[in-house]
């Protein structure tokens, strides 16, 4: 669903897909000032608002046919079939799958289909903000009366009629019908379809729904710019985030659907676009983890952004334990760097730097192994004997009995106790480095095991000559 804020006339069109909304928008001039997904900011709720509803099964089939067969509008994205092998069962599967989203924050075929099929009474569709609701079945007459009340003269074109009506009806199994009725039961109940009056042209074309959203505490309401068409540059970085005093619990409660993707390391001038590209990295995690990453992005672009600092420390102080296990080591390091740069005390900065140095030194070492050294079988056939020289007076780590790793970790754990918030991050980084495929874990696995015997003297010289001669 998209809430279109139109100008000349000033009308909010609560556009439910496949209800004739594109035709109505064009009839009203098509001058779009703003778009909002899943919410309508309070600044626009005083405007006249209009929504069109439709018999649920007819609407479902219209969207289904558009994806399967395409539509009749030349040059439109849906002019070509987007999902030619789509079946009713597959479409219902998409609707039932909680890991497929619908809110336009991620663009993919299955998300887009679910966006179009979502029941009209679903809170995301925002029927609760529409003051006037008219029916698709009597659209011409109802829209004309709406225009009369507004003092407008408008004529409805038909723009997005779908192909496929001439083809044999898509078969519905009994199981399909049962699933459909269960999913769309609220539409039939609240919108009055199935009653004698539903399809009749009536003077009473304003319908009141027994559905409200009592609070404005969804992530769509709390982070309106993210769920809109607005672009935000670095100069306006503070406007790219939610209000610094907003409730954080809704962000912690909402899990981002979709399949998790690999890290996106690019950079976009538009902060909102950058945030959207980061989102798949947090699929399966809470929206709060994603929001924390976005605050770090803002601080990297604008170190003086006070609202981003406030949001960062609120999440860290109030909610870090909630999202601790969700964050990858990549983002734990980013958090550590941010604490090192923006810590509120010298102690916080020192603890953040400690975590950052641990992780980044490990990253550098493991990168060197990847670039310069071939992989070797495990366990290693030969271990370094204790006491070998390295450089500038350093000797090698005693792999079997050395306590260097434990001493490093223990000292850092004591430092972590000095700063509760930053200390949690440091301890989590240390734990990830222990568990991950790192130098710390590899040496720990061979600690305490006997050293492979080293052959010295004449026998060793002889064996070395034989090996050299045969290589």
PDB file of C-alpha atoms in Angstrom, residues 106-222:
ATOM      1  CA  UNK A 106      13.236  -4.613  -0.153  1.00  0.00           C
ATOM      2  CA  UNK A 107      12.491  -5.041  -3.839  1.00  0.00           C
ATOM      3  CA  UNK A 108      12.025  -8.595  -5.114  1.00  0.00           C
ATOM      4  CA  UNK A 109       9.361 -10.485  -7.049  1.00  0.00           C
ATOM      5  CA  UNK A 110       7.879 -12.370  -4.102  1.00  0.00           C
ATOM      6  CA  UNK A 111       7.829  -9.253  -1.861  1.00  0.00           C
ATOM      7  CA  UNK A 112       6.129  -7.328  -4.657  1.00  0.00           C
ATOM      8  CA  UNK A 113       3.471 -10.002  -5.149  1.00  0.00           C
ATOM      9  CA  UNK A 114       2.723 -10.100  -1.435  1.00  0.00           C
ATOM     10  CA  UNK A 115       2.446  -6.308  -1.424  1.00  0.00           C
ATOM     11  CA  UNK A 116      -0.284  -6.561  -4.079  1.00  0.00           C
ATOM     12  CA  UNK A 117      -2.147  -9.476  -2.473  1.00  0.00           C
ATOM     13  CA  UNK A 118      -2.106  -8.313   1.151  1.00  0.00           C
ATOM     14  CA  UNK A 119      -5.663  -8.273   2.598  1.00  0.00           C
ATOM     15  CA  UNK A 120      -7.219  -4.826   2.474  1.00  0.00           C
ATOM     16  CA  UNK A 121      -7.891  -4.766   6.225  1.00  0.00           C
ATOM     17  CA  UNK A 122      -4.265  -5.477   7.098  1.00  0.00           C
ATOM     18  CA  UNK A 123      -2.953  -2.545   9.206  1.00  0.00           C
ATOM     19  CA  UNK A 124      -0.222  -1.840   6.649  1.00  0.00           C
ATOM     20  CA  UNK A 125      -2.915  -0.829   4.154  1.00  0.00           C
ATOM     21  CA  UNK A 126      -3.953   2.095   6.383  1.00  0.00           C
ATOM     22  CA  UNK A 127      -7.694   2.010   5.802  1.00  0.00           C
ATOM     23  CA  UNK A 128      -7.973   3.442   9.311  1.00  0.00           C
ATOM     24  CA  UNK A 129      -6.692   6.830   8.045  1.00  0.00           C
ATOM     25  CA  UNK A 130      -9.129   7.080   5.110  1.00  0.00           C
ATOM     26  CA  UNK A 131     -12.105   9.337   5.849  1.00  0.00           C
ATOM     27  CA  UNK A 132     -13.876   8.342   2.649  1.00  0.00           C
ATOM     28  CA  UNK A 133     -13.964   4.739   1.425  1.00  0.00           C
ATOM     29  CA  UNK A 134     -15.689   3.896  -1.832  1.00  0.00           C
ATOM     30  CA  UNK A 135     -16.237   0.622  -3.678  1.00  0.00           C
ATOM     31  CA  UNK A 136     -14.565  -0.504  -6.875  1.00  0.00           C
ATOM     32  CA  UNK A 137     -17.825  -2.154  -7.974  1.00  0.00           C
ATOM     33  CA  UNK A 138     -19.565   1.257  -8.074  1.00  0.00           C
ATOM     34  CA  UNK A 139     -16.449   3.293  -8.695  1.00  0.00           C
ATOM     35  CA  UNK A 140     -17.736   5.596 -11.449  1.00  0.00           C
ATOM     36  CA  UNK A 141     -20.804   6.736  -9.499  1.00  0.00           C
ATOM     37  CA  UNK A 142     -19.060   6.873  -6.115  1.00  0.00           C
ATOM     38  CA  UNK A 143     -16.040   8.751  -7.450  1.00  0.00           C
ATOM     39  CA  UNK A 144     -18.300  11.261  -9.205  1.00  0.00           C
ATOM     40  CA  UNK A 145     -20.084  12.014  -5.931  1.00  0.00           C
ATOM     41  CA  UNK A 146     -16.736  12.337  -4.166  1.00  0.00           C
ATOM     42  CA  UNK A 147     -15.629  14.874  -6.781  1.00  0.00           C
ATOM     43  CA  UNK A 148     -18.864  16.804  -6.362  1.00  0.00           C
ATOM     44  CA  UNK A 149     -18.245  17.152  -2.634  1.00  0.00           C
ATOM     45  CA  UNK A 150     -14.745  18.442  -3.458  1.00  0.00           C
ATOM     46  CA  UNK A 151     -15.938  20.787  -6.193  1.00  0.00           C
ATOM     47  CA  UNK A 152     -13.894  18.889  -8.793  1.00  0.00           C
ATOM     48  CA  UNK A 153     -14.526  17.767 -12.324  1.00  0.00           C
ATOM     49  CA  UNK A 154     -12.724  14.517 -13.084  1.00  0.00           C
ATOM     50  CA  UNK A 155     -13.114  11.578 -15.449  1.00  0.00           C
ATOM     51  CA  UNK A 156     -11.824   8.095 -14.729  1.00  0.00           C
ATOM     52  CA  UNK A 157      -9.557   6.372 -17.247  1.00  0.00           C
ATOM     53  CA  UNK A 158      -8.838   2.645 -17.062  1.00  0.00           C
ATOM     54  CA  UNK A 159      -5.072   2.214 -16.978  1.00  0.00           C
ATOM     55  CA  UNK A 160      -3.980  -1.106 -15.566  1.00  0.00           C
ATOM     56  CA  UNK A 161      -6.502  -3.693 -16.706  1.00  0.00           C
ATOM     57  CA  UNK A 162      -4.871  -7.138 -16.578  1.00  0.00           C
ATOM     58  CA  UNK A 163      -4.736  -9.703 -19.339  1.00  0.00           C
ATOM     59  CA  UNK A 164      -6.049 -13.175 -18.654  1.00  0.00           C
ATOM     60  CA  UNK A 165      -9.797 -12.611 -18.262  1.00  0.00           C
ATOM     61  CA  UNK A 166     -10.344 -14.197 -21.659  1.00  0.00           C
ATOM     62  CA  UNK A 167      -8.408 -17.309 -20.617  1.00  0.00           C
ATOM     63  CA  UNK A 168      -9.829 -20.312 -18.752  1.00  0.00           C
ATOM     64  CA  UNK A 169     -10.268 -19.628 -15.053  1.00  0.00           C
ATOM     65  CA  UNK A 170      -7.284 -20.629 -12.934  1.00  0.00           C
ATOM     66  CA  UNK A 171      -8.274 -23.824 -11.084  1.00  0.00           C
ATOM     67  CA  UNK A 172      -8.886 -23.540  -7.345  1.00  0.00           C
ATOM     68  CA  UNK A 173      -8.697 -26.647  -5.184  1.00  0.00           C
ATOM     69  CA  UNK A 174     -10.831 -27.068  -2.085  1.00  0.00           C
ATOM     70  CA  UNK A 175      -7.669 -26.523  -0.040  1.00  0.00           C
ATOM     71  CA  UNK A 176      -7.003 -23.262  -1.928  1.00  0.00           C
ATOM     72  CA  UNK A 177     -10.511 -22.030  -1.186  1.00  0.00           C
ATOM     73  CA  UNK A 178     -10.188 -22.874   2.501  1.00  0.00           C
ATOM     74  CA  UNK A 179      -6.846 -21.068   2.746  1.00  0.00           C
ATOM     75  CA  UNK A 180      -8.202 -18.040   0.907  1.00  0.00           C
ATOM     76  CA  UNK A 181     -11.287 -17.766   3.110  1.00  0.00           C
ATOM     77  CA  UNK A 182      -9.151 -17.978   6.231  1.00  0.00           C
ATOM     78  CA  UNK A 183      -6.714 -15.290   5.040  1.00  0.00           C
ATOM     79  CA  UNK A 184      -9.361 -12.887   3.774  1.00  0.00           C
ATOM     80  CA  UNK A 185     -12.064 -13.458   6.374  1.00  0.00           C
ATOM     81  CA  UNK A 186     -11.513 -10.016   7.918  1.00  0.00           C
ATOM     82  CA  UNK A 187     -11.936  -8.356   4.514  1.00  0.00           C
ATOM     83  CA  UNK A 188     -15.332  -9.963   4.043  1.00  0.00           C
ATOM     84  CA  UNK A 189     -16.412  -9.240   7.601  1.00  0.00           C
ATOM     85  CA  UNK A 190     -15.241  -5.634   7.951  1.00  0.00           C
ATOM     86  CA  UNK A 191     -15.826  -4.440   4.388  1.00  0.00           C
ATOM     87  CA  UNK A 192     -19.336  -5.857   4.092  1.00  0.00           C
ATOM     88  CA  UNK A 193     -18.740  -8.071   1.074  1.00  0.00           C
ATOM     89  CA  UNK A 194     -21.051 -11.027   0.901  1.00  0.00           C
ATOM     90  CA  UNK A 195     -24.030  -8.862   1.883  1.00  0.00           C
ATOM     91  CA  UNK A 196     -26.739  -7.666  -0.512  1.00  0.00           C
ATOM     92  CA  UNK A 197     -25.694  -4.021  -0.201  1.00  0.00           C
ATOM     93  CA  UNK A 198     -22.041  -4.598  -1.067  1.00  0.00           C
ATOM     94  CA  UNK A 199     -22.315  -4.349  -4.818  1.00  0.00           C
ATOM     95  CA  UNK A 200     -25.111  -1.824  -5.082  1.00  0.00           C
ATOM     96  CA  UNK A 201     -24.765   1.774  -6.179  1.00  0.00           C
ATOM     97  CA  UNK A 202     -25.800   3.741  -3.130  1.00  0.00           C
ATOM     98  CA  UNK A 203     -26.035   7.302  -1.968  1.00  0.00           C
ATOM     99  CA  UNK A 204     -24.209   6.137   1.169  1.00  0.00           C
ATOM    100  CA  UNK A 205     -20.835   5.589  -0.384  1.00  0.00           C
ATOM    101  CA  UNK A 206     -18.879   6.404   2.776  1.00  0.00           C
ATOM    102  CA  UNK A 207     -18.172   3.237   4.742  1.00  0.00           C
ATOM    103  CA  UNK A 208     -16.933   3.097   8.321  1.00  0.00           C
ATOM    104  CA  UNK A 209     -14.680   0.217   9.298  1.00  0.00           C
ATOM    105  CA  UNK A 210     -14.654  -1.624  12.574  1.00  0.00           C
ATOM    106  CA  UNK A 211     -10.877  -1.499  12.432  1.00  0.00           C
ATOM    107  CA  UNK A 212      -8.536   1.022  13.999  1.00  0.00           C
ATOM    108  CA  UNK A 213      -4.908   1.186  14.869  1.00  0.00           C
ATOM    109  CA  UNK A 214      -4.979   2.577  18.423  1.00  0.00           C
ATOM    110  CA  UNK A 215      -1.435   3.893  18.560  1.00  0.00           C
ATOM    111  CA  UNK A 216       1.171   5.269  16.217  1.00  0.00           C
ATOM    112  CA  UNK A 217       3.893   2.995  17.555  1.00  0.00           C
ATOM    113  CA  UNK A 218       4.704   0.832  14.532  1.00  0.00           C
ATOM    114  CA  UNK A 219       8.114   1.107  12.911  1.00  0.00           C
ATOM    115  CA  UNK A 220       6.370   2.707   9.906  1.00  0.00           C
ATOM    116  CA  UNK A 221       5.111   5.546  12.090  1.00  0.00           C
ATOM    117  CA  UNK A 222       8.295   5.876  14.141  1.00  0.00           C
TER     118      UNK A 222
END
